[in-house]
XYZ file of N, CA, C and O in Angstrom:
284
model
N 129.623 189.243 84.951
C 130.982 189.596 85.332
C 131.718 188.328 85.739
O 131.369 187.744 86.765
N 132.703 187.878 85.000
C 132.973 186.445 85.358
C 134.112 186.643 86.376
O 133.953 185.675 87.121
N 135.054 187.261 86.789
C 135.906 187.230 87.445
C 135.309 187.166 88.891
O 135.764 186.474 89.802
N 134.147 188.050 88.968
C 133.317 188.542 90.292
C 132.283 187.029 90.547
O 131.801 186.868 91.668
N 132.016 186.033 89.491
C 131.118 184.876 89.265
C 131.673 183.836 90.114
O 131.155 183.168 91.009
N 133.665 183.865 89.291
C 134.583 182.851 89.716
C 134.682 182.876 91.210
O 134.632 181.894 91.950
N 134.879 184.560 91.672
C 135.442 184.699 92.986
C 134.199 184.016 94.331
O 134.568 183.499 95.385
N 132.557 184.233 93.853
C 131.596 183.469 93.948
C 131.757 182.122 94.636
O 131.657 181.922 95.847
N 132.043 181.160 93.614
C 132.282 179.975 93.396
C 133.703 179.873 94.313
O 133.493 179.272 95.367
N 134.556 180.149 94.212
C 135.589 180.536 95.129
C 135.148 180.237 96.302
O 135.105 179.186 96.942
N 134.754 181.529 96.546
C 134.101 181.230 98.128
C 132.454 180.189 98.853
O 132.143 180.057 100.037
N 132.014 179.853 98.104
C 131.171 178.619 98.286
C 131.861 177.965 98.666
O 131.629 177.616 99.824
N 133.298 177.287 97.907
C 133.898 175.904 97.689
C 134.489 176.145 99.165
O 134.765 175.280 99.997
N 134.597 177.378 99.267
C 135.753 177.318 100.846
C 134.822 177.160 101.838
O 134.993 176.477 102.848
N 133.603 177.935 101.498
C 132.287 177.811 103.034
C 132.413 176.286 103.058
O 132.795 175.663 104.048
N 132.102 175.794 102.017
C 131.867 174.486 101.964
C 132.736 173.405 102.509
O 132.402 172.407 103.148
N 134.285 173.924 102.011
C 135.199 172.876 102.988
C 135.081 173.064 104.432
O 134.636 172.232 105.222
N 135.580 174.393 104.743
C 135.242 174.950 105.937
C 133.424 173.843 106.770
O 133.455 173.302 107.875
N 132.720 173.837 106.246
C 131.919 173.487 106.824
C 132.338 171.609 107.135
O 131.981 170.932 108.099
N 132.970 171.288 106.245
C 132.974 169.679 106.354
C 134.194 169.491 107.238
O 134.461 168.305 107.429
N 135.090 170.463 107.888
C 136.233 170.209 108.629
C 137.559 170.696 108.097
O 138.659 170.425 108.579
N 137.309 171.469 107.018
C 138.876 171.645 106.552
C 139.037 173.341 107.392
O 138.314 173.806 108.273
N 139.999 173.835 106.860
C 140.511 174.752 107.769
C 140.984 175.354 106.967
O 141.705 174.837 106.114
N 140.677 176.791 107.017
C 141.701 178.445 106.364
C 142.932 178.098 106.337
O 143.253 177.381 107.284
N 143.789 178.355 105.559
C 145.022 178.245 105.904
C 145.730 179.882 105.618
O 146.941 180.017 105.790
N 144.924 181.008 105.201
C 144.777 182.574 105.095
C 144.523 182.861 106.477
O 143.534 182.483 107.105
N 145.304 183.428 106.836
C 145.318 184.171 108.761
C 144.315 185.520 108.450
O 143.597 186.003 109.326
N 144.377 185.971 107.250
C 143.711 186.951 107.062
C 142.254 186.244 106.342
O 141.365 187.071 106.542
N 141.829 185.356 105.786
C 140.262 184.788 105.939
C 140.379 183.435 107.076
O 139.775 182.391 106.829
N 140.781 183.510 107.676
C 140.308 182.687 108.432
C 139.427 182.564 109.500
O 139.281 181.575 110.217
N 138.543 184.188 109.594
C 136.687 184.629 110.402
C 136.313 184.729 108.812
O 136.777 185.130 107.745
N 135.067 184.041 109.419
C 134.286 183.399 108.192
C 133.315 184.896 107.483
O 132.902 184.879 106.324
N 133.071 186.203 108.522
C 132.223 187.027 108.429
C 133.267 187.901 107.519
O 132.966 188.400 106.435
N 134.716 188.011 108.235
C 135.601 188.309 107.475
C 135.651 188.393 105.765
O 135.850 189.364 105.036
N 135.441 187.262 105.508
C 135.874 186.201 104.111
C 134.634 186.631 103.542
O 134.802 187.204 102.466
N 133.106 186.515 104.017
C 132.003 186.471 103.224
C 132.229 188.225 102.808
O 132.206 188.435 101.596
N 132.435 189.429 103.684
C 132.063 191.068 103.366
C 132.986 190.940 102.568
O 132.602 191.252 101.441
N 134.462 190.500 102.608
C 135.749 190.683 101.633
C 135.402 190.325 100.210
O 135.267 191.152 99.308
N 135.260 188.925 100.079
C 135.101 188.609 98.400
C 133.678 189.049 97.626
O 133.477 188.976 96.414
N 132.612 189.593 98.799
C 131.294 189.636 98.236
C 131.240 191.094 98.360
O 130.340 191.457 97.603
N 131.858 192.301 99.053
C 131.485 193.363 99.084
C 132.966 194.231 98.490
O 132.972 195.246 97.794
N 133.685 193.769 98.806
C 135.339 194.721 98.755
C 136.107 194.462 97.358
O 137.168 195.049 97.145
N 135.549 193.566 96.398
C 136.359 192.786 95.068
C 135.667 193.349 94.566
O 136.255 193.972 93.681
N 134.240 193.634 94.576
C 133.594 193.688 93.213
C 134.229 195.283 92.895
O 134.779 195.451 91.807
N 134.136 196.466 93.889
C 134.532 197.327 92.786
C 136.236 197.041 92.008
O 136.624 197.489 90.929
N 136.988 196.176 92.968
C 138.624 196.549 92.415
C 138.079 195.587 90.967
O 138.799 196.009 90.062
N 137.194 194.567 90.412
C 137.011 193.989 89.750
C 136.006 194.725 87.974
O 135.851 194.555 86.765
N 135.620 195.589 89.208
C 135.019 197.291 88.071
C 136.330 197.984 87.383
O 136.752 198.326 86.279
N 136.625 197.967 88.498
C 138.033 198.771 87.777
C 138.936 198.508 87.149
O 139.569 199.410 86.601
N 139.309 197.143 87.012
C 139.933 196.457 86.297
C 139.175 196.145 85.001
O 139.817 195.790 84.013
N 137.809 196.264 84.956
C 137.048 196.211 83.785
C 137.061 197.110 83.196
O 137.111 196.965 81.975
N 137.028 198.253 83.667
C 136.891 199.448 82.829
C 138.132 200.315 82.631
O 138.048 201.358 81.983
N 139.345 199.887 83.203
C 140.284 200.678 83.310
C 141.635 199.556 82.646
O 142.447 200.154 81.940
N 141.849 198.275 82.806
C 142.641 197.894 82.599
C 142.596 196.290 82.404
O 142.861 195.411 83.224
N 142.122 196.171 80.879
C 141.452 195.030 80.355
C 142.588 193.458 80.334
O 142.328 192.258 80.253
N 143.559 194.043 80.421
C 145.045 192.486 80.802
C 144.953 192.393 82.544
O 144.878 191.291 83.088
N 144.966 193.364 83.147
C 144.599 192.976 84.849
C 143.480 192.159 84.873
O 143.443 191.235 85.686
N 142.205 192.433 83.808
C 141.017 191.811 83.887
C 141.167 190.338 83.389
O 140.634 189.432 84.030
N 141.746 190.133 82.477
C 141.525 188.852 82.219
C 142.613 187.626 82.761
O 142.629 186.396 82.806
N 143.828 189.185 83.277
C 145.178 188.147 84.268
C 143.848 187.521 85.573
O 143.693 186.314 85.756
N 143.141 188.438 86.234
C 142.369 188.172 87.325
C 141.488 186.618 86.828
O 141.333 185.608 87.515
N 141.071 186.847 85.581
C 140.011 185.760 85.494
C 140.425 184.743 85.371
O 139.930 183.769 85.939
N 141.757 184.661 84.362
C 142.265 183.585 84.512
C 143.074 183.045 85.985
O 143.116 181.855 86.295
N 143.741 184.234 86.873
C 143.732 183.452 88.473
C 142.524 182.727 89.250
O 142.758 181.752 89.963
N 141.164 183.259 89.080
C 140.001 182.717 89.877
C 139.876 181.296 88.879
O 139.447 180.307 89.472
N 140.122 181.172 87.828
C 139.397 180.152 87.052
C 140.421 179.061 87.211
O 139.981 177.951 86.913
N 141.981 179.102 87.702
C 142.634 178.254 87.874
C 142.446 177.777 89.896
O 142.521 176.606 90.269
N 142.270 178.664 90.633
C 142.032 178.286 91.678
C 140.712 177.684 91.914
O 140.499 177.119 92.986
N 139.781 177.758 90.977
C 138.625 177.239 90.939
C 138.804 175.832 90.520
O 138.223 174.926 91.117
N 139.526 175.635 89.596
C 139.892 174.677 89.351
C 140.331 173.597 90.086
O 140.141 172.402 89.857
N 141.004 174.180 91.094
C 142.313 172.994 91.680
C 141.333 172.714 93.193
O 141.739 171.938 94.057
């Protein structure tokens, strides 16, 4: 599931800044326990559903994670 892979990688890169000193700038992820249940437990189904229900939401989504992954 690549959108659910990207969002993954997503959030590593942020544990990861987060760990070296950078800072949330999301008021809403900015508790870290917050951020880990949200992108790892609460996306994957809206990311089902967009798979199975609405294949341009799916690949608008993949291509948003794959450009924020990016930058």
């Amino acid at each position: 599931m690549t959108p659910y892979t990207l969002n993954l990688l997503d959030l590593a890169c942020t544990l990861h800044a987060l760990s070296n000193g950078g800072v949330e700038l999301n008021p809403l992820m900015a508790c870290v326990p917050v951020q880990i249940v949200y992108k790892t437990v609460l996306l994957l189904p809206a990311f089902l559903f967009l798979r199975k229900h609405c294949r341009t939401g799916y690949w608008f989504v993949t291509a948003l994670f794959a450009a924020v992954d990016l930058y």
